Coordinates of C-alpha atoms in Angstrom, one line a residue:
M23 CA 19.5 30.9 -20.0
Q24 CA 19.5 30.9 -23.9
D25 CA 22.4 33.1 -24.3
E26 CA 24.6 31.4 -21.5
L27 CA 24.0 27.8 -23.5
S28 CA 24.6 28.9 -26.7
G29 CA 28.0 29.8 -25.9
S30 CA 27.3 33.6 -26.4
G31 CA 28.9 34.8 -23.2
A32 CA 33.1 35.7 -22.6
P33 CA 34.4 32.4 -22.2
D34 CA 37.5 32.0 -19.9
E35 CA 40.8 32.1 -22.4
R36 CA 41.4 28.4 -21.3
D37 CA 38.0 27.1 -21.8
A38 CA 37.5 27.5 -25.7
A39 CA 37.5 24.4 -27.4
T40 CA 38.2 25.2 -31.1
V41 CA 40.5 26.2 -33.3
D42 CA 40.9 28.9 -35.9
G43 CA 41.4 28.5 -39.6
D44 CA 44.9 30.3 -39.4
G45 CA 46.1 27.0 -37.3
A46 CA 46.4 28.9 -33.9
P47 CA 44.7 27.1 -30.9
E48 CA 42.1 29.2 -29.1
G49 CA 42.0 26.9 -26.3
A50 CA 44.0 24.4 -24.3
L51 CA 42.1 21.4 -25.7
P52 CA 43.4 20.8 -29.2
P53 CA 44.4 17.1 -30.4
D54 CA 48.2 16.6 -30.6
G55 CA 50.0 16.0 -33.9
A56 CA 48.7 15.0 -37.4
A57 CA 45.5 15.2 -36.6
A58 CA 45.8 18.7 -34.6
R59 CA 47.4 19.6 -38.1
R60 CA 44.4 18.5 -40.5
I61 CA 41.9 20.0 -38.1
A62 CA 43.9 23.4 -37.9
A63 CA 44.2 23.6 -41.6
G64 CA 40.6 23.6 -42.6
P65 CA 37.6 26.3 -41.1
P66 CA 37.0 26.7 -37.3
S67 CA 36.1 23.5 -35.5
T68 CA 34.8 22.1 -32.3
I69 CA 36.0 19.1 -31.0
L70 CA 33.1 16.8 -29.6
Q71 CA 35.3 14.1 -28.6
R72 CA 38.8 12.3 -28.6
T73 CA 40.2 8.9 -27.9
D74 CA 40.0 8.8 -23.6
P75 CA 42.4 6.3 -22.1
D76 CA 41.3 7.4 -18.9
S77 CA 38.1 5.8 -19.0
P78 CA 38.0 2.2 -19.6
P79 CA 37.4 0.3 -21.5
L80 CA 39.5 2.2 -24.5
L81 CA 36.7 1.4 -27.3
W82 CA 33.7 2.9 -24.3
G83 CA 36.3 6.1 -24.9
Q84 CA 37.2 6.1 -28.5
A85 CA 33.6 5.2 -30.2
F86 CA 30.9 7.9 -31.0
P87 CA 27.5 7.6 -29.5
A88 CA 26.1 9.2 -32.4
A89 CA 22.4 8.6 -31.7
T90 CA 23.0 10.8 -28.6
W91 CA 25.1 13.5 -30.2
R92 CA 22.3 13.3 -32.9
K93 CA 19.9 15.0 -30.4
I94 CA 21.5 18.2 -30.3
L95 CA 23.9 18.1 -33.9
G96 CA 20.7 17.4 -36.1
A97 CA 21.7 16.5 -40.0
R98 CA 24.9 18.8 -39.3
T99 CA 28.1 17.2 -40.7
I100 CA 31.1 15.8 -38.6
L101 CA 34.9 14.7 -39.6
V102 CA 36.3 11.8 -37.7
T103 CA 40.7 12.2 -38.1
V104 CA 42.8 9.5 -36.8
E105 CA 46.6 9.5 -36.3
G106 CA 48.8 6.5 -35.8
G107 CA 48.6 4.1 -38.7
P108 CA 45.4 3.1 -41.3
A109 CA 42.2 2.4 -40.1
S110 CA 38.5 1.9 -41.2
L111 CA 35.6 3.0 -39.5
L112 CA 32.2 0.8 -38.2
G113 CA 28.7 1.7 -37.3
A114 CA 25.8 0.1 -35.3
H115 CA 22.8 0.1 -35.4
D116 CA 20.2 -2.0 -33.3
G117 CA 23.0 -4.5 -32.8
H118 CA 23.8 -4.9 -36.7
V119 CA 27.2 -3.8 -37.5
R120 CA 28.1 -1.9 -41.2
R121 CA 31.6 -1.4 -42.2
L122 CA 32.0 1.9 -43.9
G123 CA 35.4 1.6 -45.4
P124 CA 38.9 2.9 -44.7
L125 CA 39.6 6.4 -43.6
V126 CA 41.3 7.8 -46.4
D127 CA 43.9 9.8 -45.9
G128 CA 43.1 9.4 -42.4
R129 CA 39.9 11.4 -42.0
R130 CA 36.3 11.1 -43.6
E131 CA 33.2 13.4 -43.5
L132 CA 30.1 11.9 -42.3
S133 CA 26.8 13.8 -42.6
L134 CA 24.5 12.5 -39.8
A135 CA 21.6 12.8 -42.1
E136 CA 22.6 10.2 -44.2
H137 CA 23.3 7.8 -41.7
D138 CA 21.3 6.0 -38.7
E139 CA 24.0 4.6 -36.9
D140 CA 23.6 4.7 -32.7
W141 CA 27.6 4.3 -32.9
F142 CA 30.5 5.1 -35.1
W143 CA 34.3 3.7 -34.1
V144 CA 37.5 3.4 -35.6
E145 CA 39.0 -0.5 -36.1
G146 CA 42.8 -0.5 -37.0
E147 CA 45.8 1.0 -36.1
A148 CA 44.9 4.3 -34.9
S149 CA 45.9 5.4 -31.5
E150 CA 44.1 8.9 -31.7
V151 CA 41.0 9.0 -33.1
T152 CA 39.4 12.9 -33.0
W153 CA 35.4 13.6 -33.9
T154 CA 34.9 17.4 -34.8
L155 CA 32.3 19.5 -35.9
S156 CA 33.1 22.7 -38.2
E157 CA 31.8 25.4 -36.6
P158 CA 33.2 27.5 -33.7
L159 CA 31.8 26.7 -30.0
E160 CA 32.7 28.9 -27.0
L161 CA 32.8 27.1 -23.4
P162 CA 32.0 28.3 -20.1
P163 CA 34.3 27.4 -17.1
V164 CA 33.4 25.1 -14.3
T165 CA 33.0 25.5 -11.2
V166 CA 33.1 21.9 -9.6
V167 CA 31.6 21.3 -6.1
V168 CA 33.0 19.1 -3.9
P169 CA 31.6 17.9 -0.5
T170 CA 33.6 15.5 1.7
Y171 CA 33.3 13.9 5.5
R172 CA 36.7 12.8 7.1
R173 CA 38.2 11.8 3.9
E174 CA 41.6 14.1 3.6
A175 CA 43.1 11.6 1.1
D176 CA 40.0 11.5 -1.2
A177 CA 39.5 15.2 -1.1
L178 CA 43.0 16.0 -1.8
A179 CA 43.3 13.6 -4.4
Q180 CA 40.0 15.1 -6.4
V181 CA 41.1 18.6 -5.8
R182 CA 44.5 18.0 -7.4
R183 CA 42.8 16.1 -10.4
F184 CA 40.2 18.5 -11.0
L185 CA 42.5 21.6 -10.6
A186 CA 44.8 20.2 -13.6
M187 CA 42.1 20.3 -15.7
D188 CA 41.8 23.3 -18.6
A189 CA 37.9 23.6 -18.0
V190 CA 38.0 24.1 -14.5
T191 CA 38.4 27.7 -12.9
T192 CA 37.5 26.8 -9.1
V193 CA 36.7 23.9 -7.2
V194 CA 34.6 24.6 -4.0
V195 CA 35.3 22.0 -1.3
V196 CA 32.9 21.8 1.3
D197 CA 34.6 20.3 4.2
Q198 CA 31.9 18.9 6.7
G199 CA 34.0 17.1 9.3
G200 CA 36.5 19.7 10.2
T201 CA 39.8 18.7 9.4
L202 CA 41.1 20.1 6.0
A203 CA 41.8 23.8 7.3
E204 CA 44.4 22.5 9.7
H205 CA 45.3 19.7 7.2
R206 CA 49.1 20.7 6.3
T207 CA 49.2 19.3 2.6
F208 CA 45.8 20.9 1.8
A209 CA 46.6 24.3 3.3
Q210 CA 49.7 24.2 1.1
L211 CA 47.8 23.6 -1.8
Q212 CA 44.8 26.0 -1.0
A213 CA 47.9 28.6 -0.7
A214 CA 49.5 27.5 -4.3
E215 CA 46.4 27.4 -6.0
P216 CA 43.8 30.4 -6.4
G217 CA 41.1 28.5 -7.4
L218 CA 40.8 26.0 -5.0
R219 CA 37.8 27.7 -2.4
L220 CA 37.6 25.7 1.4
V221 CA 34.1 26.1 2.8
T222 CA 33.9 24.6 6.5
Q223 CA 30.7 24.1 8.0
P224 CA 28.8 21.3 10.2
N225 CA 27.6 17.6 8.5
L226 CA 24.9 18.6 6.6
G227 CA 24.4 15.9 4.1
G228 CA 24.9 15.7 0.6
S229 CA 22.3 18.2 0.0
G230 CA 23.8 20.5 2.4
G231 CA 27.4 20.2 0.7
Y232 CA 25.7 20.9 -2.7
A233 CA 23.4 23.4 -1.6
R234 CA 26.9 25.3 -0.1
G235 CA 28.6 24.8 -3.0
M236 CA 26.3 26.3 -5.0
L237 CA 25.9 29.4 -3.2
E238 CA 29.6 29.8 -3.6
A239 CA 29.7 29.3 -7.4
D240 CA 30.0 31.8 -9.5
P241 CA 26.7 32.1 -11.7
S242 CA 28.3 32.6 -15.0
T243 CA 29.8 29.2 -14.9
A244 CA 28.7 26.1 -15.3
V245 CA 28.7 23.8 -11.9
L246 CA 29.6 19.9 -11.7
F247 CA 28.6 18.4 -8.3
S248 CA 30.5 15.4 -7.5
D249 CA 31.8 12.9 -4.8
D250 CA 34.8 13.0 -3.1
D251 CA 35.9 9.8 -4.4
A252 CA 34.3 9.5 -8.0
V253 CA 36.5 9.8 -10.5
L254 CA 35.9 11.7 -14.1
S255 CA 38.3 12.1 -16.7
E256 CA 39.1 15.3 -18.2
E257 CA 37.8 14.2 -21.6
S258 CA 34.7 13.3 -20.2
L259 CA 34.2 16.6 -18.5
R260 CA 35.1 18.4 -21.6
R261 CA 32.4 16.2 -23.7
M262 CA 30.0 17.0 -21.2
L263 CA 30.8 20.6 -21.1
T264 CA 30.5 20.9 -25.1
Y265 CA 27.1 19.2 -25.0
Q266 CA 25.7 21.2 -22.7
A267 CA 27.0 24.1 -24.9
L268 CA 25.5 22.8 -28.1
A269 CA 21.7 22.1 -26.9
V270 CA 19.2 24.5 -27.8
V271 CA 17.1 24.0 -24.4
P272 CA 18.8 23.8 -20.9
T273 CA 20.4 20.6 -20.4
I274 CA 21.4 18.6 -17.4
V275 CA 24.8 16.2 -18.3
G276 CA 24.8 13.5 -16.5
T277 CA 27.8 10.5 -16.6
P278 CA 27.4 6.7 -16.5
L279 CA 28.9 5.0 -13.5
F280 CA 31.3 2.8 -13.4
S281 CA 32.7 0.6 -10.5
A282 CA 36.2 1.9 -9.0
Q283 CA 37.1 -1.8 -8.2
H284 CA 35.9 -3.0 -11.7
P285 CA 37.2 -0.5 -13.7
T286 CA 34.9 -1.9 -17.1
E287 CA 31.6 -3.2 -15.2
L288 CA 29.3 -0.3 -15.9
I289 CA 26.7 -0.1 -12.7
A290 CA 24.3 2.7 -14.2
H291 CA 23.7 4.9 -17.3
S292 CA 20.5 6.5 -17.8
E293 CA 17.8 6.7 -15.2
K294 CA 14.1 8.3 -14.3
V295 CA 12.0 8.5 -11.5
D296 CA 8.6 6.2 -12.0
A297 CA 5.4 8.5 -11.8
R298 CA 3.6 5.4 -10.5
A299 CA 5.8 3.4 -7.8
F300 CA 8.0 6.3 -7.4
Q301 CA 11.2 4.7 -7.3
W302 CA 14.3 5.3 -10.0
R303 CA 14.9 2.7 -12.7
P304 CA 16.9 2.4 -15.8
A305 CA 15.4 5.0 -18.9
D306 CA 16.8 2.7 -21.3
R307 CA 17.4 -1.4 -21.4
M308 CA 20.0 -1.8 -19.1
H309 CA 19.2 -4.0 -15.8
G310 CA 21.8 -4.6 -13.5
T311 CA 25.7 -4.1 -14.0
I312 CA 27.2 -4.6 -17.2
E313 CA 30.6 -6.0 -18.0
L314 CA 32.1 -4.1 -21.3
A315 CA 35.5 -5.6 -21.7
G316 CA 36.1 -7.7 -24.5
T317 CA 32.6 -5.9 -25.9
T318 CA 31.9 -3.6 -29.1
P319 CA 29.4 -1.3 -29.9
E320 CA 27.2 -3.7 -31.8
E321 CA 26.5 -5.4 -28.6
W322 CA 25.8 -1.5 -26.6
T323 CA 22.0 -1.9 -27.5
F324 CA 21.0 -1.8 -24.0
L325 CA 22.4 2.0 -23.7
A326 CA 19.6 2.7 -26.4
A327 CA 16.7 5.4 -24.5
H328 CA 13.8 3.3 -23.5
E329 CA 12.1 6.5 -21.9
E330 CA 13.1 10.0 -21.4
A331 CA 15.8 10.7 -18.0
N332 CA 14.0 12.9 -15.4
Y333 CA 17.5 13.3 -13.3
T334 CA 20.9 12.1 -13.0
G335 CA 22.7 11.2 -9.9
W336 CA 25.7 13.5 -8.3
W337 CA 27.9 11.5 -8.3
G338 CA 29.0 13.5 -11.5
T339 CA 26.4 16.0 -12.7
L340 CA 27.3 19.0 -14.6
F341 CA 24.5 22.0 -14.7
P342 CA 24.5 25.0 -17.0
P343 CA 25.2 28.5 -16.1
G344 CA 22.7 30.2 -14.1
T345 CA 21.0 26.9 -12.6
A346 CA 20.4 27.8 -9.2
D347 CA 19.1 31.4 -9.8
D348 CA 16.8 29.4 -12.1
L349 CA 15.6 26.5 -10.2
G350 CA 16.9 27.3 -6.7
L351 CA 18.9 25.4 -4.4
P352 CA 18.5 21.6 -3.2
V353 CA 15.8 20.1 -0.7
P354 CA 17.5 19.5 2.9
L355 CA 17.4 15.8 3.1
F356 CA 20.5 14.4 4.5
L357 CA 20.7 11.3 2.3
K358 CA 19.8 10.6 -0.9
W359 CA 16.7 11.8 -3.2
D360 CA 17.7 15.3 -3.2
D361 CA 19.1 14.4 -6.7
A362 CA 16.2 13.3 -8.0
E363 CA 14.0 16.0 -6.7
Y364 CA 16.2 18.1 -8.3
G365 CA 15.4 16.4 -11.6
L366 CA 12.2 16.5 -11.4
R367 CA 12.0 19.9 -10.6
A368 CA 14.4 20.5 -13.5
T369 CA 11.9 18.6 -15.8
A370 CA 9.1 20.5 -14.7
R371 CA 10.7 23.5 -15.4
G372 CA 11.6 22.5 -19.2
Y373 CA 15.0 21.3 -18.9
V374 CA 16.6 17.9 -20.2
H375 CA 18.7 15.3 -19.1
V376 CA 21.4 13.4 -20.7
V377 CA 23.7 11.2 -19.7
L378 CA 26.3 11.0 -21.8
P379 CA 27.7 7.9 -23.5
G380 CA 31.2 7.6 -23.8
T381 CA 32.0 9.1 -20.5
A382 CA 32.6 7.8 -17.4
V383 CA 32.6 8.1 -13.6
H384 CA 34.5 5.5 -11.7
H385 CA 33.0 5.2 -7.8
P386 CA 33.5 2.8 -5.4
P387 CA 30.0 0.2 -5.7
W388 CA 27.5 0.5 -2.8
S389 CA 26.7 -2.9 -0.9
A390 CA 23.3 -3.8 -1.1
Y391 CA 23.6 -5.1 2.8
R392 CA 25.0 -1.8 3.7
T393 CA 22.2 0.0 1.6
Q394 CA 19.3 -2.0 3.4
M395 CA 20.3 -3.1 6.6
T396 CA 22.0 0.2 8.2
W397 CA 20.7 3.6 9.6
T398 CA 21.0 4.4 5.8
A399 CA 17.8 2.5 4.9
R400 CA 15.2 4.6 7.0
I401 CA 16.6 8.0 5.0
L402 CA 16.1 7.0 1.7
H403 CA 12.7 5.0 2.2
R404 CA 11.5 8.3 4.3
N405 CA 12.7 11.0 1.7
R406 CA 11.1 8.7 -1.1
L407 CA 7.6 8.9 0.4
A408 CA 8.3 12.7 0.8
I409 CA 9.0 13.4 -2.4
A410 CA 6.3 11.2 -3.8
A411 CA 3.7 13.4 -1.9
A412 CA 5.3 16.6 -2.7
Y413 CA 5.2 15.4 -6.7
G414 CA 1.7 14.6 -6.0
A415 CA 2.3 10.8 -6.9
G416 CA -1.3 8.3 -6.3
R417 CA -1.3 5.5 -4.1
G418 CA 0.7 3.4 -6.3
V419 CA 4.1 4.3 -4.0
I420 CA 2.0 3.2 -0.8
A421 CA 1.1 -0.1 -2.9
S422 CA 4.3 -0.5 -4.0
S423 CA 6.1 0.1 -0.2
L424 CA 3.7 -2.4 1.2
L425 CA 4.6 -5.2 -1.2
H426 CA 8.1 -4.4 -0.6
Q427 CA 7.9 -4.5 2.9
T428 CA 5.8 -7.5 2.9
K429 CA 8.9 -9.1 1.1
H430 CA 11.5 -7.8 3.5
V431 CA 9.5 -9.6 6.6
L432 CA 9.0 -12.6 4.8
A433 CA 12.9 -12.6 3.6
G434 CA 13.9 -12.1 7.6
H435 CA 15.2 -8.7 6.7
L436 CA 13.3 -7.3 9.5
L437 CA 15.8 -4.8 10.3
T438 CA 15.2 -2.9 7.1
A439 CA 11.4 -3.1 8.2
E440 CA 12.0 -1.9 11.1
L441 CA 14.0 1.0 9.4
W442 CA 11.2 2.1 6.9
E443 CA 8.2 2.0 9.7
N444 CA 10.2 4.7 11.3
G445 CA 10.7 6.5 8.1
I446 CA 6.6 5.9 7.3
D447 CA 6.2 7.4 10.8
A448 CA 8.2 10.2 10.5
V449 CA 6.2 11.2 7.0
R450 CA 3.3 11.0 8.5
S451 CA 4.1 13.2 10.9
G452 CA 4.1 16.1 8.2
P453 CA 7.4 17.6 7.1
E454 CA 7.4 20.5 9.7
S455 CA 8.5 17.8 12.1
W456 CA 11.6 16.9 10.6
L457 CA 12.5 18.4 6.7
G458 CA 15.6 20.4 7.4
D459 CA 15.6 20.2 11.4
D460 CA 17.7 16.5 10.8
L461 CA 20.7 17.9 9.1
E462 CA 22.1 18.3 12.6
G463 CA 25.6 17.1 12.5
A464 CA 24.6 13.4 12.9
R465 CA 20.8 13.8 13.7
A466 CA 20.0 11.8 10.5
R467 CA 22.6 9.4 11.0
T468 CA 22.7 8.7 15.1
D469 CA 18.3 8.1 14.9
G470 CA 18.8 5.8 12.4
A471 CA 21.9 4.1 14.1
E472 CA 20.5 3.8 17.4
I473 CA 17.4 1.3 15.7
V474 CA 20.0 -0.5 14.6
D475 CA 21.8 -1.2 17.6
H476 CA 18.8 -2.0 19.5
W477 CA 17.8 -4.3 16.8
H478 CA 21.0 -6.1 16.8
E479 CA 21.0 -6.2 20.5
Q480 CA 18.0 -8.1 20.5
N481 CA 18.4 -10.4 17.3
D482 CA 22.1 -11.2 16.8
I483 CA 23.6 -14.8 17.4
D484 CA 27.0 -16.3 17.0
T485 CA 29.2 -15.4 13.8
D486 CA 30.7 -19.0 14.5
L487 CA 27.6 -20.5 13.6
R488 CA 28.4 -22.6 10.5
P489 CA 25.6 -22.6 7.2
T490 CA 23.9 -25.6 6.6
H491 CA 22.4 -24.6 2.9
A492 CA 23.4 -22.7 0.0
S493 CA 21.6 -19.5 -0.8
P494 CA 19.4 -19.1 -2.7
L495 CA 17.1 -21.9 -1.7
P496 CA 14.3 -23.1 -4.5
L497 CA 11.6 -20.7 -4.4
P498 CA 8.7 -23.1 -3.5
T499 CA 11.1 -24.7 -0.5
A500 CA 12.1 -20.8 0.2
L501 CA 8.1 -19.5 0.2
R502 CA 6.9 -22.4 2.3
R503 CA 9.7 -22.5 5.1
A504 CA 9.3 -18.1 5.2
L505 CA 5.2 -18.8 5.6
L506 CA 5.8 -21.7 8.2
R507 CA 8.1 -19.6 10.3
V508 CA 5.6 -16.7 10.1
L509 CA 2.8 -18.8 11.8
L510 CA 4.8 -21.4 14.0
P511 CA 6.4 -20.2 17.6
D512 CA 9.7 -19.4 17.7
A513 CA 13.0 -22.0 17.8
P514 CA 16.6 -22.0 17.4
P515 CA 17.6 -21.7 13.7
R516 CA 17.6 -25.2 11.4
M517 CA 17.9 -23.3 8.1
V518 CA 21.1 -20.9 8.5
L519 CA 22.1 -19.4 4.9
E520 CA 25.6 -17.6 4.2
V521 CA 25.4 -14.8 1.7
P522 CA 27.5 -12.4 0.6
A523 CA 26.9 -8.5 1.6
D524 CA 26.6 -7.4 -2.2
E525 CA 24.1 -10.4 -2.8
V526 CA 21.8 -9.1 0.2
H527 CA 18.2 -9.3 -1.6
W528 CA 14.7 -10.6 -0.5
R529 CA 15.5 -13.7 -2.8
T530 CA 18.8 -14.7 -1.7
T531 CA 17.6 -14.7 2.1
L532 CA 14.0 -16.2 1.7
G533 CA 13.2 -19.0 3.9
G534 CA 16.3 -18.7 6.3
D535 CA 15.6 -19.5 9.9
G536 CA 19.5 -17.8 10.4
L537 CA 21.4 -15.6 8.1
L538 CA 25.3 -15.2 7.9
V539 CA 26.3 -11.7 6.2
T540 CA 29.8 -12.0 4.7
D541 CA 32.2 -9.5 3.6
A542 CA 34.4 -9.2 0.5
D543 CA 36.6 -11.8 2.0
G544 CA 33.9 -14.3 3.0
Q545 CA 34.4 -13.3 6.8
V546 CA 31.1 -13.5 8.6
E547 CA 30.3 -9.5 9.1
V548 CA 27.2 -10.0 11.0
A549 CA 24.5 -12.9 11.8
F550 CA 21.3 -13.1 12.8
A551 CA 18.0 -14.9 13.6
V552 CA 14.8 -14.8 12.2
H553 CA 11.8 -14.7 14.5
G554 CA 8.3 -15.9 13.9
S555 CA 6.8 -13.5 16.4
A556 CA 9.1 -10.6 15.2
M557 CA 7.5 -11.7 11.8
R558 CA 3.9 -11.8 12.8
R559 CA 4.3 -8.0 14.4
A560 CA 6.3 -6.6 11.9
L561 CA 3.6 -7.7 9.3
S562 CA 1.0 -6.2 11.7
R563 CA 2.5 -3.0 12.0
T564 CA 3.2 -2.5 8.0
V565 CA -0.5 -3.0 7.7
R566 CA -1.7 -0.7 10.0
S567 CA 0.8 1.9 9.3
H568 CA 0.3 1.6 5.7
L569 CA -3.5 1.9 5.8
D570 CA -3.0 5.2 7.5
L571 CA -0.7 6.3 5.1
A572 CA -3.0 5.7 1.9
R573 CA -6.1 7.4 4.3
R574 CA -4.0 10.5 4.8
W575 CA -2.2 10.6 1.4
P576 CA -4.2 13.6 -0.1
E577 CA -3.2 15.6 3.6
L578 CA 0.2 14.6 2.8
Q579 CA 0.6 15.6 -1.0
A580 CA -0.7 19.3 0.1
S581 CA 1.4 19.5 3.0
Y582 CA 4.6 18.5 1.8
H583 CA 4.1 20.1 -1.8
R584 CA 3.8 23.4 0.5
A585 CA 6.9 22.8 2.4
L586 CA 9.6 21.9 -0.4
P587 CA 9.8 25.1 -2.2
E588 CA 9.9 26.9 1.1
H589 CA 13.2 24.5 1.8
T590 CA 15.0 25.1 -1.5
T591 CA 15.4 29.3 -1.7
R592 CA 18.5 31.0 -1.2
S593 CA 17.2 32.8 2.4
S594 CA 16.2 29.1 3.2
W595 CA 19.2 27.9 3.1
A596 CA 21.4 30.8 4.2
A597 CA 19.4 31.0 7.3
L598 CA 20.1 27.3 7.5
F599 CA 23.7 27.8 7.5
A600 CA 23.5 30.6 9.9
G601 CA 21.5 29.1 12.4
A602 CA 23.7 25.9 12.0
E603 CA 26.4 26.6 14.4
D604 CA 26.0 28.3 18.3
A605 CA 28.7 29.9 19.8
T606 CA 30.8 27.2 20.6
G607 CA 30.5 25.7 17.1
R608 CA 27.9 22.9 18.0
F609 CA 25.0 22.7 15.7
D610 CA 21.9 24.1 17.1
P611 CA 18.5 22.9 14.9
R612 CA 16.5 24.7 17.0
G613 CA 18.4 28.3 15.9
A614 CA 18.4 26.9 12.5
A615 CA 14.7 26.1 12.4
R616 CA 14.0 29.7 14.0
S617 CA 15.9 31.0 11.4
R618 CA 14.3 29.6 8.4
R619 CA 10.8 30.2 9.7
A620 CA 12.1 33.9 9.7
A621 CA 12.9 33.7 6.3
D622 CA 10.1 34.8 3.6
P623 CA 9.3 31.5 1.9
R624 CA 7.8 33.1 -1.2
G625 CA 10.7 35.4 -1.6
A626 CA 11.7 36.4 -5.3
D627 CA 14.6 33.6 -5.2
S628 CA 11.8 30.5 -4.5
S629 CA 12.6 28.0 -6.6
R630 CA 9.5 27.3 -7.7
P631 CA 6.1 28.9 -7.7
D632 CA 3.1 27.5 -5.5
D633 CA 1.3 26.8 -8.5
S634 CA 4.1 24.8 -10.6
R635 CA 3.5 21.9 -9.2
P636 CA 4.4 19.3 -11.8
D637 CA 2.2 16.3 -13.0
D638 CA 2.7 12.6 -12.3
S639 CA 4.5 12.5 -15.8
H640 CA 7.2 14.3 -14.0
G641 CA 8.2 11.4 -11.3
R642 CA 9.0 8.0 -11.3
S643 CA 11.3 6.4 -8.4

């Protein structure tokens, strides 16, 4: 692994990011124009980053995050060069700006040991800014894994983007909707591009798509996980690959998440899973979406590390070569927590997680309503509790679950409460009752959708109902009304609140007798009543379920801890894939389960020995 990370292996000829001393480019990625000539005239060098016009705002793609690069460069010297006009160098540390003077002849050397700045950036007329290291570096080629489900246009656009990148040698598209093999344009692209590989399989969720991609990838390549609608720039990928190759220890590199609708809005940066409550939260000082347009690096103090990240989101994560051989494959979870668990597993094995500032992936943002009040809520909560048990989290996760469930009930999120309770029931039934088996075509989705449909049949009201009050209500008023609603008999809604789907939260809906959830155009998407009798039943059920969960927690910890390594081996996944389709092409969960049980769960490819259970310091969600 160390040799792979230090770049001692033979690189693909397109992927070297160095320029030799004779001025001849070794790779396809040197800067253009005067900056390129200045770098080429010196000793062999490695481009760390250059201005990225494809990652708005522009300053985000130009500024150099010195605090992050210093972790792997130490006291080494870097060279900044500019072209396009005169420019001055600025630095920022802890919110304070330091003017470092003009760039004489368009260049300046900086010793990182002599500067404590968190950021450097260039101010002036320069159009191209390049940051280099005076050492050669060979980069491994990249295999990109893109799972997709019946989004042909997104898949095509994503494939074209990645195939145009010099560092990418292979794009593995895992089609879980069965629509691309017969798609004329995709077939033409596949015939013209030897680096494009299509795998068609039943819908096995994100983990099934990424696990299949890991199995298909050449182990000598770095592997990038990407959603089919997550746009990553070529420069971002090159920076990630360079950072990873320079790292002394195995490093998984993630990307900051930006909104596709509002490209300058930063949604998420460095995150970690909390050991006590076992829920993901920022590892830096960022809380909520941040608008970066019009800001400068001196204001980006919220990106300073608060704690070490222990996982990265799979909307854009780069794994070093050999990761699957070392760590195994993802846990077979249909939705979410597969990325967090893999990060915790990697952390326990000594991997470092870095989200590299200055890079960016743009992704459509998620709606709060669709996360909390659709079938996904059941899967998210079940997976969270199951992974918490497997990693030895204490009963704090149960207390956290009970607290949030109580908030859901009081705020009228009775559908969320119902979905969570179903997820808790699954966890209490043990891993053998569901883990892996619910990857069946649509079982994870349809089981939750049935709950959702039944609940709406019982609770929906007329969408023409007009709101009576603004949301949110003052907290004392809202809380008093919610408590009275629990105690009083059911009655037609008097307090009707209108809440945008993106703003659905316990605080915005608290106190309402009826709730109208609106879409981006202000149209009512769903309307439902909050009945006191249903609130009482939900509170009673959740107290009972959490008491039982707490009582049985040690038993569940042991069973889930034993089960996870059995489901993350190559043999287990290969058996799942082999048993996924019967003769008619339909998914057969019983065949898959039999095949997995027949596989050796403790084989040489086991992802983690049974005695390597990570302690609580490796988890927080």
